[in-house]
mmCIF file of C-alpha atoms and ligand atoms in Angstrom:
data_model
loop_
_atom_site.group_PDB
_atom_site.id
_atom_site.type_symbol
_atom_site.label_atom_id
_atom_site.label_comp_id
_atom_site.label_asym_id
_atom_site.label_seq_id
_atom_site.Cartn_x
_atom_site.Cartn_y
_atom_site.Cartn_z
ATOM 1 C CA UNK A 1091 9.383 9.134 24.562
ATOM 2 C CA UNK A 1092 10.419 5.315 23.989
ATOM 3 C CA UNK A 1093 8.722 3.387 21.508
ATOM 4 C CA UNK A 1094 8.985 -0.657 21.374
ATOM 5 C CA UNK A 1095 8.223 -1.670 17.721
ATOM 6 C CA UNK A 1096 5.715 -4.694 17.481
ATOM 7 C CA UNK A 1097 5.219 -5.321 13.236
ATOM 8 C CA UNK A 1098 7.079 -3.606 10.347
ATOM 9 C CA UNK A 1099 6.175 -4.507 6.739
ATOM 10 C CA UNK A 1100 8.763 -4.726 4.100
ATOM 11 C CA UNK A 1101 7.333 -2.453 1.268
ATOM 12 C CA UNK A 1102 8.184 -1.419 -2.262
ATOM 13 C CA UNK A 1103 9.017 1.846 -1.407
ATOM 14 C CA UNK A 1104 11.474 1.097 1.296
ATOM 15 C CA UNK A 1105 13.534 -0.693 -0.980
ATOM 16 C CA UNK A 1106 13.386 1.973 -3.590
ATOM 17 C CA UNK A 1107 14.391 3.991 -1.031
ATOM 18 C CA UNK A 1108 17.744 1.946 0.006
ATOM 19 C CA UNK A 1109 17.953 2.096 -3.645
ATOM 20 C CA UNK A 1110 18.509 5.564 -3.643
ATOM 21 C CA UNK A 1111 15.560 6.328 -6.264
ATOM 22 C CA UNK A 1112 12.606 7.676 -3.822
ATOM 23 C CA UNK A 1113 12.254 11.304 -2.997
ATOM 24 C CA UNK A 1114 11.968 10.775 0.699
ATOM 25 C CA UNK A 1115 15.219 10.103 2.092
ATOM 26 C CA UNK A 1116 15.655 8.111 5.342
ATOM 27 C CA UNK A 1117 16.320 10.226 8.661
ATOM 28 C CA UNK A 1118 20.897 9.947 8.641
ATOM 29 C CA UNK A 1119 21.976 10.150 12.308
ATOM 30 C CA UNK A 1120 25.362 9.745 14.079
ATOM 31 C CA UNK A 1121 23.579 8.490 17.127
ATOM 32 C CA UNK A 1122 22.784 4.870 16.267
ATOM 33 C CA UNK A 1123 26.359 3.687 17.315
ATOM 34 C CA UNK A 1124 29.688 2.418 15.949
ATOM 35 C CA UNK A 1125 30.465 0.406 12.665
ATOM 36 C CA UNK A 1126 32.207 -2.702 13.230
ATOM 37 C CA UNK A 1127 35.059 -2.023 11.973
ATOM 38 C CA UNK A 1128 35.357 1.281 14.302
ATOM 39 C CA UNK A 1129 33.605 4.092 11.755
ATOM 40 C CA UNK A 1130 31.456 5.969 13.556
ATOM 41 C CA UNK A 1131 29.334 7.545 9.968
ATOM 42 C CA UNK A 1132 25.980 8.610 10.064
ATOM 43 C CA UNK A 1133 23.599 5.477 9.286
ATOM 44 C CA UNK A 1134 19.970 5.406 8.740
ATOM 45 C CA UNK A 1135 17.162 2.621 9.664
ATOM 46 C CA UNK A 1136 15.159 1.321 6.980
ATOM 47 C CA UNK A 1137 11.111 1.093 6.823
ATOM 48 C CA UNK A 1138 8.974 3.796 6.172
ATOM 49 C CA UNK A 1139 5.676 1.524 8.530
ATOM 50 C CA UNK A 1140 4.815 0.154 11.259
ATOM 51 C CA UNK A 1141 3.044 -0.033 14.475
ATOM 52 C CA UNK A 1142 5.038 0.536 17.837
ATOM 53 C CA UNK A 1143 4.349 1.069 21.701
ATOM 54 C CA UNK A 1144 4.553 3.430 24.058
ATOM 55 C CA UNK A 1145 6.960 2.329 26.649
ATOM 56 C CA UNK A 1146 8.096 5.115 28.449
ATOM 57 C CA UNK A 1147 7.125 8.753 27.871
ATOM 58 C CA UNK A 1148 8.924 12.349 29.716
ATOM 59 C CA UNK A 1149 7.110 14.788 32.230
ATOM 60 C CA UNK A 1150 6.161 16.882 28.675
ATOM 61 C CA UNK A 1151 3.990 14.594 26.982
ATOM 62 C CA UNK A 1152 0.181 14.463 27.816
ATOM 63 C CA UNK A 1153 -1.635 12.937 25.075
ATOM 64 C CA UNK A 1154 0.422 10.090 25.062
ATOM 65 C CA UNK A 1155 0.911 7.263 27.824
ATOM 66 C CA UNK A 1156 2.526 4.342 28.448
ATOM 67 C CA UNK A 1157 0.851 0.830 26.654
ATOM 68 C CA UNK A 1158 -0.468 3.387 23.586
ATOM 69 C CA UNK A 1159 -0.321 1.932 20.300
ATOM 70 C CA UNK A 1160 1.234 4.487 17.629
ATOM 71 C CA UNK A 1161 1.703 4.309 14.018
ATOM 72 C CA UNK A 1162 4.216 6.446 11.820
ATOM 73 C CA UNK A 1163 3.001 10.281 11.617
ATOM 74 C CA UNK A 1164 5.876 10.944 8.720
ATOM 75 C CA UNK A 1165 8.041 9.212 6.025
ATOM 76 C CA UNK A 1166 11.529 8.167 7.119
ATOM 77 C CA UNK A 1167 11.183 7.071 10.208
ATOM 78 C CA UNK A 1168 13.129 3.955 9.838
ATOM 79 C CA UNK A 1169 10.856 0.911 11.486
ATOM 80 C CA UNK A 1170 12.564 -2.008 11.020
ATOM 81 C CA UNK A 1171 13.827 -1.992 14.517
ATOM 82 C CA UNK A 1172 13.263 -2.917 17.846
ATOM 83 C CA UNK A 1173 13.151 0.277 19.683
ATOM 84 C CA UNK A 1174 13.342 4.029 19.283
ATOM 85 C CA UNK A 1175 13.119 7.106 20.930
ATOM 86 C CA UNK A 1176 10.577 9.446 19.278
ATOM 87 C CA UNK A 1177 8.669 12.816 19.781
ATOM 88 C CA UNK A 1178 4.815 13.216 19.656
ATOM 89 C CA UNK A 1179 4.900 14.806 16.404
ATOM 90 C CA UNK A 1180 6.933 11.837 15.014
ATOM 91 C CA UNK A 1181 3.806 9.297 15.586
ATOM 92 C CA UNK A 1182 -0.180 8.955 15.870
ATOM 93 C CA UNK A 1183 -1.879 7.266 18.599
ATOM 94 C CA UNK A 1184 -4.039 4.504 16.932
ATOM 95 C CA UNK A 1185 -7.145 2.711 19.221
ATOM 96 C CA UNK A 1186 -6.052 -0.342 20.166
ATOM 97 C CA UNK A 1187 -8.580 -3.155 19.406
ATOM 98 C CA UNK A 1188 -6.851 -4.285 16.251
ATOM 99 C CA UNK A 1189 -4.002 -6.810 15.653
ATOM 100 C CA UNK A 1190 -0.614 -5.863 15.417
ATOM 101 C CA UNK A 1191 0.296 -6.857 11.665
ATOM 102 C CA UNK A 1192 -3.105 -4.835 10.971
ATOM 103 C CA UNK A 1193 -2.149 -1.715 12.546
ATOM 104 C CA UNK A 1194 1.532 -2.646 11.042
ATOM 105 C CA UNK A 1195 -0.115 -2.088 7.766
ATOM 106 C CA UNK A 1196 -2.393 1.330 8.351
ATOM 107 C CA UNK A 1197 -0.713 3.995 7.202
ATOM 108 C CA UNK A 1198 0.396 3.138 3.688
ATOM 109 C CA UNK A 1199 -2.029 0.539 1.836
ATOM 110 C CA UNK A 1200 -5.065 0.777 3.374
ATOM 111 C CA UNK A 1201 -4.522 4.486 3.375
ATOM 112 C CA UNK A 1202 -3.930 4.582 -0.485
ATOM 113 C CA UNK A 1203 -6.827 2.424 -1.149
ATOM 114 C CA UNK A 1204 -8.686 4.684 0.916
ATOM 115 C CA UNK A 1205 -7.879 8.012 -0.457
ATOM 116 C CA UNK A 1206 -7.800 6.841 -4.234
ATOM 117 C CA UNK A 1207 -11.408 5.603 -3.530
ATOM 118 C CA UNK A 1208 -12.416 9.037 -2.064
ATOM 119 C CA UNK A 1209 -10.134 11.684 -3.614
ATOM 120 C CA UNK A 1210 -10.965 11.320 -7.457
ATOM 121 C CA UNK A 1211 -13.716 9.953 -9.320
ATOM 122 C CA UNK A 1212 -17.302 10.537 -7.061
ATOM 123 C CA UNK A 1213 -17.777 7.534 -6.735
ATOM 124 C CA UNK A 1214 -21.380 5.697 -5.854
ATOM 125 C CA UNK A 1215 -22.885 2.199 -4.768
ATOM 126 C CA UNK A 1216 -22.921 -0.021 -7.856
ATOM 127 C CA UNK A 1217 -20.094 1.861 -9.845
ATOM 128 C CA UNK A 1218 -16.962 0.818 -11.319
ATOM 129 C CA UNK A 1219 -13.334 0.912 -10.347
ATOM 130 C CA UNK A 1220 -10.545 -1.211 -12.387
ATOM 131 C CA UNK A 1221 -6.935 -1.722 -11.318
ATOM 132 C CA UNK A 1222 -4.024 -3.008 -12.259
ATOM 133 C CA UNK A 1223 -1.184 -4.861 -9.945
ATOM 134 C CA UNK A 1224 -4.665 -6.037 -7.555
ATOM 135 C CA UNK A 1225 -3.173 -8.739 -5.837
ATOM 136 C CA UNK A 1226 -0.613 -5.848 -4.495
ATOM 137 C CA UNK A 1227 -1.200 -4.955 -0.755
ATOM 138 C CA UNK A 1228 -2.954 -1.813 -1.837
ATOM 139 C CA UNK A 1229 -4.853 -3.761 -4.714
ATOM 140 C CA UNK A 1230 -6.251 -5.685 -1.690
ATOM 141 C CA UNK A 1231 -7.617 -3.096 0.199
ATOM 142 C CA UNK A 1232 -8.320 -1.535 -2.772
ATOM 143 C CA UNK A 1233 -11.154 -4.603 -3.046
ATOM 144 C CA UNK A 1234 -12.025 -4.753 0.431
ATOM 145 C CA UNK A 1235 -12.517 -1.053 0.884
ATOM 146 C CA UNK A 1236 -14.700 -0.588 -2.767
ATOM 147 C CA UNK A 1237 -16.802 -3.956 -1.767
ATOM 148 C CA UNK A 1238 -17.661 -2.378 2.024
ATOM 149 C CA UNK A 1239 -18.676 0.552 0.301
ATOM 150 C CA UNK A 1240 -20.719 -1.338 -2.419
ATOM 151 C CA UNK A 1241 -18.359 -0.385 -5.560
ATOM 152 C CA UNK A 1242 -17.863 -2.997 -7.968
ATOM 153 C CA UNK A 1243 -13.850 -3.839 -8.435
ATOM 154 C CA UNK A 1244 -12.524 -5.229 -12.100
ATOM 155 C CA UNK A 1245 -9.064 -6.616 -10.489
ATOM 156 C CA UNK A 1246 -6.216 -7.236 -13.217
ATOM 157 C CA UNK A 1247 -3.322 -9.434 -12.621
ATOM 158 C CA UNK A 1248 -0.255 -11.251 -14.114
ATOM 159 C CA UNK A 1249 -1.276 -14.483 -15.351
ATOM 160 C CA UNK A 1250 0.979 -17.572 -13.469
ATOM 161 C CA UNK A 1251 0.369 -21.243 -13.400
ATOM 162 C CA UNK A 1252 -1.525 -20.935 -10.088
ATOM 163 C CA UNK A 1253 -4.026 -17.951 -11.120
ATOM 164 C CA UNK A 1254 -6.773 -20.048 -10.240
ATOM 165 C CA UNK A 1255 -5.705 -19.870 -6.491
ATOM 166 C CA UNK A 1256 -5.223 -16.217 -7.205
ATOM 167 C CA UNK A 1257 -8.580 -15.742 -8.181
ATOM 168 C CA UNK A 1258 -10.482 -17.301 -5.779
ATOM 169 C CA UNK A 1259 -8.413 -15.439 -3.515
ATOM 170 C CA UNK A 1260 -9.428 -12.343 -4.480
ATOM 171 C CA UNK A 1261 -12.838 -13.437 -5.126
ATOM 172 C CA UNK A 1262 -12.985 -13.760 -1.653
ATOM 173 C CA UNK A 1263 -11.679 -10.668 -0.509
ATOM 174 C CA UNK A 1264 -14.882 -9.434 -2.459
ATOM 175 C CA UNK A 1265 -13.297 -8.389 -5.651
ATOM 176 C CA UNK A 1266 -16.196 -8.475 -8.422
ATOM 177 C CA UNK A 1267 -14.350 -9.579 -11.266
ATOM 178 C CA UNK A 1268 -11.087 -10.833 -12.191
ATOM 179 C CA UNK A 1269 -8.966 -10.662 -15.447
ATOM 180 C CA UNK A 1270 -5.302 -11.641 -16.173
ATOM 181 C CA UNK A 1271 -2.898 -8.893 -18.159
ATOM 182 C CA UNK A 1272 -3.303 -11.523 -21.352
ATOM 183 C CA UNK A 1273 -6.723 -11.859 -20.982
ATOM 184 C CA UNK A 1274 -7.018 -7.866 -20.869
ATOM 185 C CA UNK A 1275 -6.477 -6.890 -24.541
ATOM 186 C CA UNK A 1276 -8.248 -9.788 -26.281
ATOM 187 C CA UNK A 1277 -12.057 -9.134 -27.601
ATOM 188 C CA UNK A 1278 -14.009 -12.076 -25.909
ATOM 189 C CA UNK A 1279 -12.627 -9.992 -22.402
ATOM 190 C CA UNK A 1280 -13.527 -6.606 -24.186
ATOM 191 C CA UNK A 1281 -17.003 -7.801 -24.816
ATOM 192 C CA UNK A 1282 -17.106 -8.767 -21.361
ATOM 193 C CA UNK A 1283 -16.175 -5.944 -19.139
ATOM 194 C CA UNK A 1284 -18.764 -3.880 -21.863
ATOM 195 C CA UNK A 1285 -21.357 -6.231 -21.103
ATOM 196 C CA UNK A 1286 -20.625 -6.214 -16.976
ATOM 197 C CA UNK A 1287 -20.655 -2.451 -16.842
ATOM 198 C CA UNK A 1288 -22.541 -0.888 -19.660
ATOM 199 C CA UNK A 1289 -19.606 1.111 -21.565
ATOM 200 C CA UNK A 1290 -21.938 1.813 -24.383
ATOM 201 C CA UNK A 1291 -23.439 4.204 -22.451
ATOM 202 C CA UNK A 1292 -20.910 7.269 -21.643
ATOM 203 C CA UNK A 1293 -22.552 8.081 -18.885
ATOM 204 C CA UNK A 1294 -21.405 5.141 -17.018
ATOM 205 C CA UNK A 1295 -19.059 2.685 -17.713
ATOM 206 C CA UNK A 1296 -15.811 3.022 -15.413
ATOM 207 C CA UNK A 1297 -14.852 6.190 -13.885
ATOM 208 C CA UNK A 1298 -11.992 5.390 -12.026
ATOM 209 C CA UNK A 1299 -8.572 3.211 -12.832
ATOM 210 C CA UNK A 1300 -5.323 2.333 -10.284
ATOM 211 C CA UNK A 1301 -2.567 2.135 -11.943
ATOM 212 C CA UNK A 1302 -0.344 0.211 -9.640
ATOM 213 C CA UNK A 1303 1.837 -1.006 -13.059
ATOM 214 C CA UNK A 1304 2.747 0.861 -15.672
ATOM 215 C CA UNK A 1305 3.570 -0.030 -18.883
ATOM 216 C CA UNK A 1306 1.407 -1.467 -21.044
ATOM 217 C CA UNK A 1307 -1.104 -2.825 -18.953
ATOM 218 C CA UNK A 1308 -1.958 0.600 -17.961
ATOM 219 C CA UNK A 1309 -2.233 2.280 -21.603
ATOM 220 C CA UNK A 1310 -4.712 -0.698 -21.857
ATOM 221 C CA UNK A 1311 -6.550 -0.337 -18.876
ATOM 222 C CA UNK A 1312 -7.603 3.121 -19.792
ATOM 223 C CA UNK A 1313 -8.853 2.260 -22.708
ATOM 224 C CA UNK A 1314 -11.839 0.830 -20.319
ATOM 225 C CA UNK A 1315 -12.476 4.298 -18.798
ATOM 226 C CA UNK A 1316 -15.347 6.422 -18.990
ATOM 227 C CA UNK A 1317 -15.728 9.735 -20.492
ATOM 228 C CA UNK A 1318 -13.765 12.152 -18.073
ATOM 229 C CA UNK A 1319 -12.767 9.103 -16.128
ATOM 230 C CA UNK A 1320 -9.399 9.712 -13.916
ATOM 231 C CA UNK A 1321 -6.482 7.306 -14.135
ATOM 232 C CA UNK A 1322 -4.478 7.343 -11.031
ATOM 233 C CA UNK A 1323 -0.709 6.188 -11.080
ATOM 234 C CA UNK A 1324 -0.005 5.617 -7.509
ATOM 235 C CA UNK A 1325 3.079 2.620 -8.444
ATOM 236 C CA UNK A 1326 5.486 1.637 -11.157
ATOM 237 C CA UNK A 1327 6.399 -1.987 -10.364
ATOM 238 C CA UNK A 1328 7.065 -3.048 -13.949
ATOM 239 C CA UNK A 1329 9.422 0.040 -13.804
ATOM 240 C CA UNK A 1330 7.657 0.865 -17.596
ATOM 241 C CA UNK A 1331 7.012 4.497 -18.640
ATOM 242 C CA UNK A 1332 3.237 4.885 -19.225
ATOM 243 C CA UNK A 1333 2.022 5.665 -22.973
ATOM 244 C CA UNK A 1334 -1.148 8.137 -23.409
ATOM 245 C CA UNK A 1335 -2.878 7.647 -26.921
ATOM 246 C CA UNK A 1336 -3.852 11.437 -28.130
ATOM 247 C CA UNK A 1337 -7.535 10.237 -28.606
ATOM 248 C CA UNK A 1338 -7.583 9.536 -24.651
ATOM 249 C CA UNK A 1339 -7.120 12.746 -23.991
ATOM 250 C CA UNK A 1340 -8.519 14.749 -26.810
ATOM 251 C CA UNK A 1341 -11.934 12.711 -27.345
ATOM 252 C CA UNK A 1342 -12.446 10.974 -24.086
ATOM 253 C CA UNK A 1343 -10.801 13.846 -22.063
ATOM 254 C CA UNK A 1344 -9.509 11.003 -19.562
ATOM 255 C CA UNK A 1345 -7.620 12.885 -16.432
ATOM 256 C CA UNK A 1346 -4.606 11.424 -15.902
ATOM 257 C CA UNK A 1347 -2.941 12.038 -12.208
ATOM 258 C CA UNK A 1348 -0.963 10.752 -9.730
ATOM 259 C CA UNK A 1349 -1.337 9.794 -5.962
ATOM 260 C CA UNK A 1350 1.334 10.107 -3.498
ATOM 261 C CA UNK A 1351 0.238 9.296 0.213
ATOM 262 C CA UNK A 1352 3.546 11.017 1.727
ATOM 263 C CA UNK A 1353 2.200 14.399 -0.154
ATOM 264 C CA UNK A 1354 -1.447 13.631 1.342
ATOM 265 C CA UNK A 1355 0.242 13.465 4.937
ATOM 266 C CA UNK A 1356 1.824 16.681 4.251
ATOM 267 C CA UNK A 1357 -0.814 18.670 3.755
ATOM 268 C CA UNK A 1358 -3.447 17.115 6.182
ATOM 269 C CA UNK A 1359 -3.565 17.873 9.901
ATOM 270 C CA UNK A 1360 -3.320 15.018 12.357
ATOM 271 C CA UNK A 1361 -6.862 15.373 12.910
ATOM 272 C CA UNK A 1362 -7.809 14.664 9.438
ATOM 273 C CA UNK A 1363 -5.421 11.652 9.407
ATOM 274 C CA UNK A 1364 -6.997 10.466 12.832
ATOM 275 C CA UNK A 1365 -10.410 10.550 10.956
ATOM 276 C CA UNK A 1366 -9.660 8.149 8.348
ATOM 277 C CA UNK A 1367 -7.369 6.257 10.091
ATOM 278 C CA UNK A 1368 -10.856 5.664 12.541
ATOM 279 C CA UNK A 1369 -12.760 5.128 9.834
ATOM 280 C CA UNK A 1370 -10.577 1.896 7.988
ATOM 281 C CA UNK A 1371 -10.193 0.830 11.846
ATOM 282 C CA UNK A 1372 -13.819 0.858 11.800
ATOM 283 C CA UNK A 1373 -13.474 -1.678 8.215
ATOM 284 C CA UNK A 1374 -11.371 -3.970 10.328
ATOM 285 C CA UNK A 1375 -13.110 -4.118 13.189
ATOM 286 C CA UNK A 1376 -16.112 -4.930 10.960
ATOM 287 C CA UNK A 1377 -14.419 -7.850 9.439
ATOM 288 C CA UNK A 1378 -14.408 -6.012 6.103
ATOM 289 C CA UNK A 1379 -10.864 -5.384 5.952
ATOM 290 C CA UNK A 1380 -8.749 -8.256 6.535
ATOM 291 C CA UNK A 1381 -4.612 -9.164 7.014
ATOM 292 C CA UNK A 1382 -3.058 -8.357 3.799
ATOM 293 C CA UNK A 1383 -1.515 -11.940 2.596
ATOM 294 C CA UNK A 1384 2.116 -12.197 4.098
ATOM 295 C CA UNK A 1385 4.981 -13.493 5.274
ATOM 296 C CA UNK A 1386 5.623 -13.423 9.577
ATOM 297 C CA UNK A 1387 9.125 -12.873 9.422
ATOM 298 C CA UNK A 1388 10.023 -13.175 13.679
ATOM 299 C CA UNK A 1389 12.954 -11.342 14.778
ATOM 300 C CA UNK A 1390 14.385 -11.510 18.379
ATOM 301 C CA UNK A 1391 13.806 -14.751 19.277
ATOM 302 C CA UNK A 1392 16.792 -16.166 21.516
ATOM 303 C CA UNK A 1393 18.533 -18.424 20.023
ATOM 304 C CA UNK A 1394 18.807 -16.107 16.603
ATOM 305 C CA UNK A 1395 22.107 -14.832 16.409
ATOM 306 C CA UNK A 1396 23.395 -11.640 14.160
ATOM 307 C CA UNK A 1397 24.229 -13.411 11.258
ATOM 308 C CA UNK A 1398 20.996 -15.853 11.217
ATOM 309 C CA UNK A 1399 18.941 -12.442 11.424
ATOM 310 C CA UNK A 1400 20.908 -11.319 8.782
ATOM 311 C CA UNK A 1401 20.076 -14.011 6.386
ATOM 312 C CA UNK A 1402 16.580 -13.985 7.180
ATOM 313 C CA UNK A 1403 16.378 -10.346 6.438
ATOM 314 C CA UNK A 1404 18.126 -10.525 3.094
ATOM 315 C CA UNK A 1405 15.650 -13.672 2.684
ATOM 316 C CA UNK A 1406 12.626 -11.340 3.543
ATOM 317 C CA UNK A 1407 13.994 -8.847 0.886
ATOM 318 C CA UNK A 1408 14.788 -10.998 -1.643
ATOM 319 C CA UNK A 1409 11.334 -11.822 -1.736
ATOM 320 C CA UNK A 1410 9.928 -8.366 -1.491
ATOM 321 C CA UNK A 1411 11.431 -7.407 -4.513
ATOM 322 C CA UNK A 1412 10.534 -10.812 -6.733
ATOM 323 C CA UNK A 1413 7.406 -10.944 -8.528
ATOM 324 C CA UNK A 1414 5.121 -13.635 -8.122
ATOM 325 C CA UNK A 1415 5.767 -14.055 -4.278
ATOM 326 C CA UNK A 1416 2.441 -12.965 -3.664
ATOM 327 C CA UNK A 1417 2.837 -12.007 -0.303
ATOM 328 C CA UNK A 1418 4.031 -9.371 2.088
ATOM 329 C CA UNK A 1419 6.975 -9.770 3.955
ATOM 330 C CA UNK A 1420 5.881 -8.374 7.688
ATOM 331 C CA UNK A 1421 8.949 -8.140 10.329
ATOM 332 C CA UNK A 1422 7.103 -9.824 14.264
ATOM 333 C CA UNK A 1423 9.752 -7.912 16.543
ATOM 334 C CA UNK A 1424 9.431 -10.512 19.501
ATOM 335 C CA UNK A 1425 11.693 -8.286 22.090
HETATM 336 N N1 NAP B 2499 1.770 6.374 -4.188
HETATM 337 C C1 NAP B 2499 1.606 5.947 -2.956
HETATM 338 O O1 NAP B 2499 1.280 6.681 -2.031
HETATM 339 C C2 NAP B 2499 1.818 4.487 -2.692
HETATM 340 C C3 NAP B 2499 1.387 3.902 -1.503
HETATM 341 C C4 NAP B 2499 1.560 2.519 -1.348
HETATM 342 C C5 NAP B 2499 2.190 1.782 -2.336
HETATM 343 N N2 NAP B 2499 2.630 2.432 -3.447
HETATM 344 C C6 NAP B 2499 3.252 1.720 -4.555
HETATM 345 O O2 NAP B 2499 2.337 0.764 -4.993
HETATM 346 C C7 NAP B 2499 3.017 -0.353 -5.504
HETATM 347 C C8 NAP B 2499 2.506 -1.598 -4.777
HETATM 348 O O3 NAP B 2499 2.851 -1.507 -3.405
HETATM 349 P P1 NAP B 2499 2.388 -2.660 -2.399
HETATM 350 O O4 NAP B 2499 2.952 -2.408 -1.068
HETATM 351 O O5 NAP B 2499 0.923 -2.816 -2.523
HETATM 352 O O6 NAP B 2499 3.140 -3.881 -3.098
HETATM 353 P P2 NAP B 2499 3.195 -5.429 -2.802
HETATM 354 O O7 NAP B 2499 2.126 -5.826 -1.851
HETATM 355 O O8 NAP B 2499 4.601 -5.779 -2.500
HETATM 356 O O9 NAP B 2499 2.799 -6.034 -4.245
HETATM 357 C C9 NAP B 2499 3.602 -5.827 -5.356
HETATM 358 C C10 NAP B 2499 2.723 -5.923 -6.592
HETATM 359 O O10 NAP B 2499 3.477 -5.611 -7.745
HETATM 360 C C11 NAP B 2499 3.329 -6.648 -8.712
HETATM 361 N N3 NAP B 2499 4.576 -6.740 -9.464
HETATM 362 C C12 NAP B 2499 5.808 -7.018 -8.991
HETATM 363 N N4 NAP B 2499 6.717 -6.945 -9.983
HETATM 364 C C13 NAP B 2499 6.026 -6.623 -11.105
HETATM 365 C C14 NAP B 2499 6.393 -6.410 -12.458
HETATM 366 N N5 NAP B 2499 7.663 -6.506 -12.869
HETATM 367 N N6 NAP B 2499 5.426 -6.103 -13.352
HETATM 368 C C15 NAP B 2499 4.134 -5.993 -12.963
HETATM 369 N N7 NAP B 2499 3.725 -6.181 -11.687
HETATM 370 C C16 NAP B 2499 4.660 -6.484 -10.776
HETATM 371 C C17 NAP B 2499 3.008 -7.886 -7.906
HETATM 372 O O11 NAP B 2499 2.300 -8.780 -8.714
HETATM 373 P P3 NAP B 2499 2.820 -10.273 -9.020
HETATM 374 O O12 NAP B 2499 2.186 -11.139 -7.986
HETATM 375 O O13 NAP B 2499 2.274 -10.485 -10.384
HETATM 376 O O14 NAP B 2499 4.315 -10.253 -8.961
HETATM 377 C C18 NAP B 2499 2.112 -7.283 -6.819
HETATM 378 O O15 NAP B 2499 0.806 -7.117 -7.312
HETATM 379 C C19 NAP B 2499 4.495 -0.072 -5.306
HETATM 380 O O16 NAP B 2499 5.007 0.509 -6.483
HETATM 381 C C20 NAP B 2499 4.493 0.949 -4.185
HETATM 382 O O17 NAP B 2499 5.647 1.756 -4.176
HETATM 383 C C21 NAP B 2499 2.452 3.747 -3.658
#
């Protein structure tokens, strides 16, 4: 089967990956051609997402036709390219009805928002989730998903000259409340986030935190949780190791865990995936799940040559990994 790629984010994990410190490695072939200088060396694709189509399929394959939209059924695919020959097992038909930087952006944050909503805490309308690192692309759908579903969001973020922007940003996305990492730790926000959900009372008060961060900010964010609440590390951007105070665990028995969506694909069948994958379709159809904030970075336009794409894929990059960009950098294959 040939694929044609339309949209391909740029995300953390793909660079950690090129970086040589994730746990998936990319798929190393012989077959995509020739170095120029003549070395013919196995050589991988980068990107881990995206959303491609069916262009031509063999006399084999009959759940899958021509025009389909698919999305990445595994890690290590390698996306950021035009075109690719894959096998069924290698993607999963999506319904079309969605745009393309939307579908571009299924499978890993809006997934992870999803499943870290469902998985841990039982969560119900009017209850409380807090996260760190919530103007990330999972933070996002983090507060789209939780305000569809009625669950109030406390949404931390780095503090910058423009956080007012930020906020009504977020605000709109539906996130309930908004704090900056400074703000976080001092008492007038302590007494606040008490008074908004009722920590008092250990029977309520916040049962579930994302912990997109590390570091600090996430020592201090479950400080906020409930008795028995679950902090869930899903991300390390700050790159900080994570401190537990004893009393977390011994008096407020706080569950610490992690979530790994590659390990959730694993062990779920493709009809499971198909399920939720219907249901955040669903969201976005709705309206209650919106683009991520980003970047359109075109590629294959005709008067780009190799070393202006070049450029503007460093570019693209460069900004992936700097904080405060603020947005996601989405490769628009044009071909
Ligand atoms: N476990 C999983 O299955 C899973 C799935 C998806 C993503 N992830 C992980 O989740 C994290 C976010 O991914 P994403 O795609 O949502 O990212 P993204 O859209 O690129 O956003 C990056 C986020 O990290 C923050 N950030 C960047 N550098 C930072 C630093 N030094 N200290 C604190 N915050 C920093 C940014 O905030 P500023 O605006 O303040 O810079 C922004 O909120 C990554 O670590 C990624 O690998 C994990």
């Amino acid at each position: 089967m040939h694929i044609r790629f339309l949209a391909s984010p740029i995300n953390p994990a793909d660079i950690n990956q090129i970086e040589g410190v994730y746990p998936l490695r990319p798929t190393f072939t012989k077959e995509l051609g020739v170095l120029p200088d003549g070395e013919h060396k196995e050589l991988a694709v980068g990107g881990n997402e995206g959303v491609a189509e069916v262009i031509a399929v063999g006399d084999q394959i009959e759940d899958l036709k021509v025009g389909d939209w698919v999305v990445m059924g595994r890690s290590g695919f390698g996306t950021w390219r035009t075109h690719a020959a894959a096998t069924p097992n290698d993607v999963t038909r999506i319904d079309k009805g969605i745009g393309s930087l939307q579908a571009a952006t299924l499978t890993v944050n809006a997934c992870t928002a999803f499943r870290m909503l469902k998985d841990f805490a039982t969560l119900k309308e009017g209850d409380f989730v807090i996260q760190n690192g919530a103007n990330s692309g999972v933070g996002q759908a983090v507060i789209q998903i939780a305000h569809a579903w009625n669950i109030k969001t406390i949404n931390i973020v780095r503090n910058r000259p423009e956080i007012e922007d930020l906020k009504a940003r977020l605000k709109s996305l539906g996130a309930t409340y908004i704090v900056t990492d400074e703000e976080l730790g001092c008492y007038k926000t302590k007494d606040l986030i008490k008074e908004w959900t009722n920590i008092n009372d250990n029977n309520v008060g916040i049962k579930l935190g994302l912990n997109c961060v590390g570091g600090k900010i996430s020592t201090e964010m479950a400080k906020y949780l409930c008795r028995s609440g679950y902090h869930v590390t899903y991300g390390a951007m700050s790159r900080q190791p994570i401190t537990i105070p004893a009393s977390l665990l011994i008096f407020k028995d706080i569950k610490f865990l992690g979530y790994w969506m590659s390990r959730w694909y694993q062990y779920h069948s493709k009809e499971e995936r198909s399920e939720m994958m219907n249901e955040i379709i669903g969201l976005i159809r709705q309206g209650k799940l919106g683009d991520v904030a980003h970047d359109e970075v075109t590629w294959g336009s005709s008067n780009e040559n190799d070393e202006s794409l070049k450029i503007k894929l460093l570019d693209a990059l460069d900004k992936s990994y700097t904080g405060f960009h603020g947005k996601k950098q989405i490769l628009q294959f044009q071909l």
